[in-house]
Short mmCIF file of C-alpha atoms in Angstrom, two decimals:
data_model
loop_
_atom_site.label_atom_id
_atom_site.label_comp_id
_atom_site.label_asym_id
_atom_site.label_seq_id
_atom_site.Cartn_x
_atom_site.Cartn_y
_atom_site.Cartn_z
CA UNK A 1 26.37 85.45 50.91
CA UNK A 2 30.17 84.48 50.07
CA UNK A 3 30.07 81.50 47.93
CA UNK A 4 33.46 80.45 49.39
CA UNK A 5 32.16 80.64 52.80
CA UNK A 6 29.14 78.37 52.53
CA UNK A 7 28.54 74.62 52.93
CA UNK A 8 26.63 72.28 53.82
CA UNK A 9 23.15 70.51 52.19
CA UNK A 10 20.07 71.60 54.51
CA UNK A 11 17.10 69.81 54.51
CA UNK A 12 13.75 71.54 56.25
CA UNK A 13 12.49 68.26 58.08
CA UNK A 14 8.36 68.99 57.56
CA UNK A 15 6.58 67.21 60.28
CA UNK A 16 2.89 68.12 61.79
CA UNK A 17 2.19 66.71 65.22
CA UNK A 18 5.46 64.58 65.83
CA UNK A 19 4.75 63.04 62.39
CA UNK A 20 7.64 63.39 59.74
CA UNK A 21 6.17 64.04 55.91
CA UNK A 22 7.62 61.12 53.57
CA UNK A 23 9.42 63.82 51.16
CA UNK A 24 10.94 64.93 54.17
CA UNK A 25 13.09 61.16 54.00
CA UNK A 26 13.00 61.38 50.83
CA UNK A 27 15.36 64.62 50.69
CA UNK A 28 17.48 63.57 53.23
CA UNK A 29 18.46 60.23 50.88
CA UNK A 30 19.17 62.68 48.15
CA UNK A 31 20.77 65.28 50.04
CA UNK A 32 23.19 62.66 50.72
CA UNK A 33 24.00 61.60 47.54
CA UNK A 34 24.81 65.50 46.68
CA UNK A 35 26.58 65.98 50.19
CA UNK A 36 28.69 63.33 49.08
CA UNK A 37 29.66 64.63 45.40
CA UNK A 38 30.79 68.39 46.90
CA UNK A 39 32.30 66.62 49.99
CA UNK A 40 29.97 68.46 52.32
CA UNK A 41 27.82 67.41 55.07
CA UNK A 42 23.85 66.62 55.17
CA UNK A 43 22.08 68.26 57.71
CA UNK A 44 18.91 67.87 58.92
CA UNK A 45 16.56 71.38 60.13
CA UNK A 46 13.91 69.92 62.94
CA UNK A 47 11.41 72.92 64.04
CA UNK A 48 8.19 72.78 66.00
CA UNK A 49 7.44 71.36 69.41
CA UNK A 50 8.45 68.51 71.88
CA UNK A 51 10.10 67.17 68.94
CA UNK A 52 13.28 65.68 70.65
CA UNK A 53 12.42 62.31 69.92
CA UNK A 54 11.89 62.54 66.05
CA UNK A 55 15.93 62.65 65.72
CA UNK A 56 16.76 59.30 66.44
CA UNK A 57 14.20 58.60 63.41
CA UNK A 58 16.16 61.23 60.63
CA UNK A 59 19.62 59.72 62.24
CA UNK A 60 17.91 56.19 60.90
CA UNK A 61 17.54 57.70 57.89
CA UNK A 62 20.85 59.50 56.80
CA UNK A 63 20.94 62.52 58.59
CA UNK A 64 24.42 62.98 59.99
CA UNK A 65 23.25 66.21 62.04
CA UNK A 66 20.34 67.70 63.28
CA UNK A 67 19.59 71.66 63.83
CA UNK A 68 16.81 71.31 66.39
CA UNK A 69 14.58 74.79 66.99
CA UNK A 70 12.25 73.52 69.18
CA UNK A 71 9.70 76.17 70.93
CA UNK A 72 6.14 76.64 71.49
CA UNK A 73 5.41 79.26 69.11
CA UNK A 74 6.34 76.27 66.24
CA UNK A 75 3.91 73.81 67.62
CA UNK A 76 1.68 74.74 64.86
CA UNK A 77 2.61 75.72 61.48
CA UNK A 78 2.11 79.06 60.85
CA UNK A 79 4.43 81.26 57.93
CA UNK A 80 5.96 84.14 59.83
CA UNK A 81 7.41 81.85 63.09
CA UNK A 82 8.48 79.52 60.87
CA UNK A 83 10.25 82.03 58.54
CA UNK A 84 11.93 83.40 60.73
CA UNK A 85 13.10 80.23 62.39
CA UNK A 86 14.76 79.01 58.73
CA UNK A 87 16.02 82.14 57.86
CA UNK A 88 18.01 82.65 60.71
CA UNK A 89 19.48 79.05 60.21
CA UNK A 90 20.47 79.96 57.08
CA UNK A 91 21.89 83.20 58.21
CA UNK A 92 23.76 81.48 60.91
CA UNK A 93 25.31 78.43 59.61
CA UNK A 94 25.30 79.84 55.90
CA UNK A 95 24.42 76.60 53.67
CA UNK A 96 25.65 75.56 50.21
CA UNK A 97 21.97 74.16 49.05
CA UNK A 98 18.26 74.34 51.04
CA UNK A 99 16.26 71.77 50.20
CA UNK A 100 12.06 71.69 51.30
CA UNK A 101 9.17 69.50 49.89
CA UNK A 102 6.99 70.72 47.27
CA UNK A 103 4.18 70.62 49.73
CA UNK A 104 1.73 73.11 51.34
CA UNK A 105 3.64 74.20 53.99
CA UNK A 106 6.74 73.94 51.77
CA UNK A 107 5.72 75.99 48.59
CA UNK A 108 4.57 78.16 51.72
CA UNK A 109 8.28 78.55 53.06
CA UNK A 110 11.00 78.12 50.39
CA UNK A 111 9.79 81.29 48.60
CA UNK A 112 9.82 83.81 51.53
CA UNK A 113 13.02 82.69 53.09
CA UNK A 114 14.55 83.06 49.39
CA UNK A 115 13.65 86.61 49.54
CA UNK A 116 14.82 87.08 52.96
CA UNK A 117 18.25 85.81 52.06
CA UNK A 118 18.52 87.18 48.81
CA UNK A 119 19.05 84.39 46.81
CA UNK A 120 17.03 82.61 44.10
CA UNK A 121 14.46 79.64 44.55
CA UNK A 122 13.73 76.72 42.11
CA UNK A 123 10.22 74.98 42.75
CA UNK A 124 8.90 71.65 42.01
CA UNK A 125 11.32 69.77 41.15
CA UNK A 126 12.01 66.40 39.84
CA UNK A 127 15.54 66.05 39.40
CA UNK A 128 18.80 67.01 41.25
CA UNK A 129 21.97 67.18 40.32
CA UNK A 130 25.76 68.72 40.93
CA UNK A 131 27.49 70.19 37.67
CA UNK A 132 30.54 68.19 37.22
CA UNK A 133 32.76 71.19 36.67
CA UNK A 134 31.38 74.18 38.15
CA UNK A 135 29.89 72.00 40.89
CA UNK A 136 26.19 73.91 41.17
CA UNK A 137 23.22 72.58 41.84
CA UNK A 138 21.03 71.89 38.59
CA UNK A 139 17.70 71.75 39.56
CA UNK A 140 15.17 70.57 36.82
CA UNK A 141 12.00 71.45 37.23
CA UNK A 142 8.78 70.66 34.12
CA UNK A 143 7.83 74.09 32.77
CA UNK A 144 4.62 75.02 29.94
CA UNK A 145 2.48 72.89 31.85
CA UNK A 146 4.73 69.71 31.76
CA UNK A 147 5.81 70.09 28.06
CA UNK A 148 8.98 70.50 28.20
CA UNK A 149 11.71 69.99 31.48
CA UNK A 150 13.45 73.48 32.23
CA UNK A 151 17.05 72.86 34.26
CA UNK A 152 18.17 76.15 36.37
CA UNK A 153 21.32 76.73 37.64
CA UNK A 154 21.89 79.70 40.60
CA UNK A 155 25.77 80.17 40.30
CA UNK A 156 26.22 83.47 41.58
CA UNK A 157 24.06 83.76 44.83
CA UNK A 158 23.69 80.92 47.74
CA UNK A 159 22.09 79.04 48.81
CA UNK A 160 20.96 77.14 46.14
CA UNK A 161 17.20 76.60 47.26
CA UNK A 162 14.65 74.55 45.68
CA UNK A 163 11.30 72.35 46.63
CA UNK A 164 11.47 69.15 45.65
CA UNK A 165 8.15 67.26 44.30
CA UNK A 166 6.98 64.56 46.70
CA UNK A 167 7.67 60.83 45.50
CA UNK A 168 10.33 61.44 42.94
CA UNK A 169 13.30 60.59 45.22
CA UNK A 170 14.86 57.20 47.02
CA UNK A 171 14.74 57.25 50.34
CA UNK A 172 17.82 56.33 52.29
CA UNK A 173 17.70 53.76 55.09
CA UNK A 174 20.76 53.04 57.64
CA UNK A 175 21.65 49.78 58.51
CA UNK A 176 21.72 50.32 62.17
CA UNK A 177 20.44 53.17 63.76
CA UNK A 178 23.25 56.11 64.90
CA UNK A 179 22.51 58.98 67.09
CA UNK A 180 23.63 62.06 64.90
CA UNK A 181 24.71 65.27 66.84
CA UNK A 182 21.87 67.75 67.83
CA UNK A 183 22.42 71.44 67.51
CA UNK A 184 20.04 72.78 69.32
CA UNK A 185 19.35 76.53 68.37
CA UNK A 186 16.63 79.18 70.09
CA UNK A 187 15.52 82.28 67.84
CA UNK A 188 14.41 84.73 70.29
CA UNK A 189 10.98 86.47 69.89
CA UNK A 190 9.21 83.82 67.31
CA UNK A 191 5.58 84.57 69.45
CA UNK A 192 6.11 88.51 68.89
CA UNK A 193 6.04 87.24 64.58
CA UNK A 194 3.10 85.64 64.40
CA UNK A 195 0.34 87.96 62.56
CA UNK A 196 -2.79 85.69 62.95
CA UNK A 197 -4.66 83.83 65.57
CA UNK A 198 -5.05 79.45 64.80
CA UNK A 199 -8.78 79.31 66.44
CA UNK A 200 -9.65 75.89 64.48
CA UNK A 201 -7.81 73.00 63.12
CA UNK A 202 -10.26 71.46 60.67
CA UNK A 203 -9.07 67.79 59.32
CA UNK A 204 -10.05 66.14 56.23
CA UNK A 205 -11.12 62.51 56.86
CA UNK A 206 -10.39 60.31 53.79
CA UNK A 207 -11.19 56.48 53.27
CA UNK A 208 -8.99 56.38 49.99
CA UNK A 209 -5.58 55.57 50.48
CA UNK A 210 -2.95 58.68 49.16
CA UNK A 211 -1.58 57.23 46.28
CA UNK A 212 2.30 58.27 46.64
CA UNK A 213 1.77 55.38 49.95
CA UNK A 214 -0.12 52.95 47.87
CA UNK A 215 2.33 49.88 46.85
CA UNK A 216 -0.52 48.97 44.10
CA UNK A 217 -1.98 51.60 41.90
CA UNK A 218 -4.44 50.97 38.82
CA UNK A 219 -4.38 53.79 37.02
CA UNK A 220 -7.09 54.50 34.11
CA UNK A 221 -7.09 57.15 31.38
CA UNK A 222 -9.06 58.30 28.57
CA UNK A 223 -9.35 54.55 27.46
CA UNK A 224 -11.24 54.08 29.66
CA UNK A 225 -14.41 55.75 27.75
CA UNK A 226 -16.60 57.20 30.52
CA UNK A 227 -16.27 57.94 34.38
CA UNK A 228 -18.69 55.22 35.19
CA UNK A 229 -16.08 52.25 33.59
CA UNK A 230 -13.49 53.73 36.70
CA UNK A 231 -15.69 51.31 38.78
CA UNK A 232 -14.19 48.50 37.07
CA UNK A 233 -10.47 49.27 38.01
CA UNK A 234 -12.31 50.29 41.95
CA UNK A 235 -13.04 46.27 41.76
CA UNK A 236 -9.72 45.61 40.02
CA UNK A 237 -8.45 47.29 43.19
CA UNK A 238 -9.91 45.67 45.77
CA UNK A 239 -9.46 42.25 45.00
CA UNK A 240 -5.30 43.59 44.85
CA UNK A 241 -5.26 45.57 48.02
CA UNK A 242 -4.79 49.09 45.94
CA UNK A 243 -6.23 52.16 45.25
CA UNK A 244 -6.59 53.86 41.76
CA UNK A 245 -4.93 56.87 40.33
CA UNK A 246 -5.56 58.52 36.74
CA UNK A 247 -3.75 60.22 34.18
CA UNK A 248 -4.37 63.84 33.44
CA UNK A 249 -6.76 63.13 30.49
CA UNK A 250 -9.29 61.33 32.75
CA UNK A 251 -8.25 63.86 35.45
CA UNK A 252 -9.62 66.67 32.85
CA UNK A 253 -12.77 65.15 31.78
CA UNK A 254 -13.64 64.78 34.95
CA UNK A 255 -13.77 61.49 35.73
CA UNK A 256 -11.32 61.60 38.62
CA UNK A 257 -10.15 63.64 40.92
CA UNK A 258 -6.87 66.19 40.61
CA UNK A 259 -5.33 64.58 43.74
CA UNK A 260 -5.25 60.86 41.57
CA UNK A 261 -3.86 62.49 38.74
CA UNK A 262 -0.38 60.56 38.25
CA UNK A 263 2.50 62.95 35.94
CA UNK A 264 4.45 65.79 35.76
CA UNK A 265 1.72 68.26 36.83
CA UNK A 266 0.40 65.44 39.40
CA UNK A 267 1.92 63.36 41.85
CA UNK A 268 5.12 61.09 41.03
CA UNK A 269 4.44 57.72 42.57
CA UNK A 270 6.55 54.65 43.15
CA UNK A 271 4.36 51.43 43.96
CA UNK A 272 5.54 47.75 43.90
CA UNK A 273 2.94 47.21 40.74
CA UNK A 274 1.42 50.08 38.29
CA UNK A 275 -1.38 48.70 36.22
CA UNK A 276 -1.82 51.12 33.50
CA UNK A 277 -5.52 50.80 32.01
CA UNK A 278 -6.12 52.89 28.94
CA UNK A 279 -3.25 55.20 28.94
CA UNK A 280 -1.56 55.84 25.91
CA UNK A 281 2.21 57.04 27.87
CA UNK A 282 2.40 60.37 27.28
CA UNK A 283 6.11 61.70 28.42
CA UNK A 284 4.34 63.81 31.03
CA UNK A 285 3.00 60.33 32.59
CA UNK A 286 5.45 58.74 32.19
CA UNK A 287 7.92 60.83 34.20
CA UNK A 288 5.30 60.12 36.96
CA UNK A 289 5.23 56.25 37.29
CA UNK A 290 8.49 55.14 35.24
CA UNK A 291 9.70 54.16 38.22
CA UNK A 292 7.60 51.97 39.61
CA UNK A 293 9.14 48.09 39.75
CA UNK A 294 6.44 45.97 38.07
CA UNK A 295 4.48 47.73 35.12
CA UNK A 296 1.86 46.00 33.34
CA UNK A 297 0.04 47.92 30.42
CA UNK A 298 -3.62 47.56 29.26
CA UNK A 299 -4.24 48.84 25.71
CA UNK A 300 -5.71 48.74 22.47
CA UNK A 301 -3.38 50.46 20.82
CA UNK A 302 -0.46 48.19 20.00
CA UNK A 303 1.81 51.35 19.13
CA UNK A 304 0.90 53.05 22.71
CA UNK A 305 4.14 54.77 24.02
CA UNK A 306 2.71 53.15 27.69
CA UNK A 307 4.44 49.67 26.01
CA UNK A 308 7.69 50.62 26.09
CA UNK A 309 8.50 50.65 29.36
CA UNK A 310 6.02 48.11 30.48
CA UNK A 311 7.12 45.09 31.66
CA UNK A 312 3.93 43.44 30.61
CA UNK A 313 1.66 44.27 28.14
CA UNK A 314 -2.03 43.25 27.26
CA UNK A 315 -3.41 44.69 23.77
CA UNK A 316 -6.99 44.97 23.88
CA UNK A 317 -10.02 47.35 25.24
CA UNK A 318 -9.16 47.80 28.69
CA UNK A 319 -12.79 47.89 29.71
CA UNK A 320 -13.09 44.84 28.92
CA UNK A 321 -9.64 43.19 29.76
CA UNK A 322 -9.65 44.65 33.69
CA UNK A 323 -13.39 43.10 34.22
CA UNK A 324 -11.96 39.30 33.28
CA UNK A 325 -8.51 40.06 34.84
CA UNK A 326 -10.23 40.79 38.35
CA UNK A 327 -12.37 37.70 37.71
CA UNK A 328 -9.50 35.47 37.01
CA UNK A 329 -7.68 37.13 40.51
CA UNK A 330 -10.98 36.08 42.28
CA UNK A 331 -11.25 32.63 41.17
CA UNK A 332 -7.83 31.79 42.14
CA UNK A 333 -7.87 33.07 45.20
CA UNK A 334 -10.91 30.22 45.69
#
């Protein structure tokens, strides 16, 4: 595509059954924010099915325009329909930057309409940013398994396309709500593309709370000394109304599993209070929970990197500090 004929930041609004994914929000607040730095507009991509009334809802939260593909053959995900759908959208309208979530369906998109456009794709990131001077998108993304952060630039082919990890960016929330303009666009002949048969929709029932929603997390790492001593911060966790999360260390020796594992190569989370229990603060964890708006640290290392950014810190074994801690929680609550 022309460079000098495309504008515009899209964001692919992910939603399963009338229900809008959080990084979905998420992107629109940033999209914004780089909207407003190349003097573009943000707009909003809605596909699926009798999904008129989710607008309203990305209006509330910054999107100043909606492209709206709604027909049956998107009522379910499934790659080829949807492909289609968002390639001819960018085809059509011709956008400066794509944004989608670093989700499933996401990391199942971005890459395929990429190709189809013939442009490049930048995935999982964590940061986003325009170039002052040449005024591309710099999408950083961590690379070597988390050990270093890798920026990428795309300045000779657009759109700009990246996914965007889940958690790492502000939300934007109106004021008021403002009906934004609908574009409503049909792609003919999105049944003929679909190449398999949905027979079963299988759902995965969870008790535990996702721990990018939880506004308390206790999080325990190798200081922790065994998978057993996790029950402690479970207790910890109750008596606070949270759920517990782990750093990759505790993640790899098993003691938790991947989808707790808070960093670089796990989730990003932002909770109200991050109790860090045995976690030394590698940068990779860091970059995961930094920030969160209350930190209190838990460990018996006085020199931990984890103290730096804590706002409270408690030197001592932390399987034996979060045992008295929930104790003390209990007996005020008396």
């Amino acid at each position: 595509m022309n460079k000098q004929e495309c504008s515009g930041v899209f964001v692919f609004i992910e939603q399963v059954e009338q229900k809008v994914a959080g990084v979905s929000f998420e992107l629109i607040g940033k999209g914004k924010e780089l909207a407003v730095e190349l003097n573009t507009d943000l707009i909003a991509v809605l596909m699926g099915y009798n999904v008129e009334g989710i607008a309203d809802d990305l209006a509330y939260h910054g999107a100043e325009q909606v492209i709206m593909i709604n027909d049956p053959a998107l009522e379910t995900y499934m790659t080829e329909p949807y492909v289609k759908a968002m390639t001819a959208v960018v085809n059509k309208y011709k956008p400066e930057i794509v944004l989608f979530g670093a989700t499933a369906i996401g990391r199942d998109m971005a890459p395929r309409v990429s190709a189809r456009v013939h442009t490049g794709l930048t995935a999982d990131c964590t940061k986003l940013e325009v170039q002052e001077d040449t005024k591309d998108l710099l999408m950083t993304r961590p690379a070597f398994g988390g050990n270093i952060m890798a920026t990428i630039r795309c300045p000779e082919h657009r759109p700009q396309m990246a996914t965007v990890r889940p958690g790492v960016m502000q939300k934007y929330t109106a004021a008021e709500k403002i009906p934004c303009k609908v574009d409503r666009l049909e792609v003919p002949d999105l049944a003929d593309s679909k190449n398999v048969e949905i027979l079963e929709i299988l759902k995965k029932v969870s008790e535990k709370m996702d721990i990018k929603d939880a506004r308390i997390l206790i999080s325990g790492g190798r200081g922790m000394g065994s998978a057993e001593n996790f029950a402690l911060l479970e207790d910890l966790a109750e008596v606070l109304g949270g759920t517990v999360a782990a750093s990759r260390a505790a993640v790899d020796a098993g003691w938790q599993e991947k989808d707790s594992q808070v960093g670089q190569t796990g989730n990003t989370v932002r909770p109200n209070l991050y109790i860090a229990c045995g976690i030394s603060g590698a940068i990779q964890h860091l970059a995961g929970m930094e920030e969160s708006d209350i930190i209190i640290a838990i460990n018996k290392d006085e020199t931990a990197p984890i103290f730096e950014i804590a706002d409270f810190g408690v030197i001592g074994d932390a399987s034996k500090i979060v045992p008295m801690l929930t104790q003390a929680i209990k007996a005020q609550r008396k």
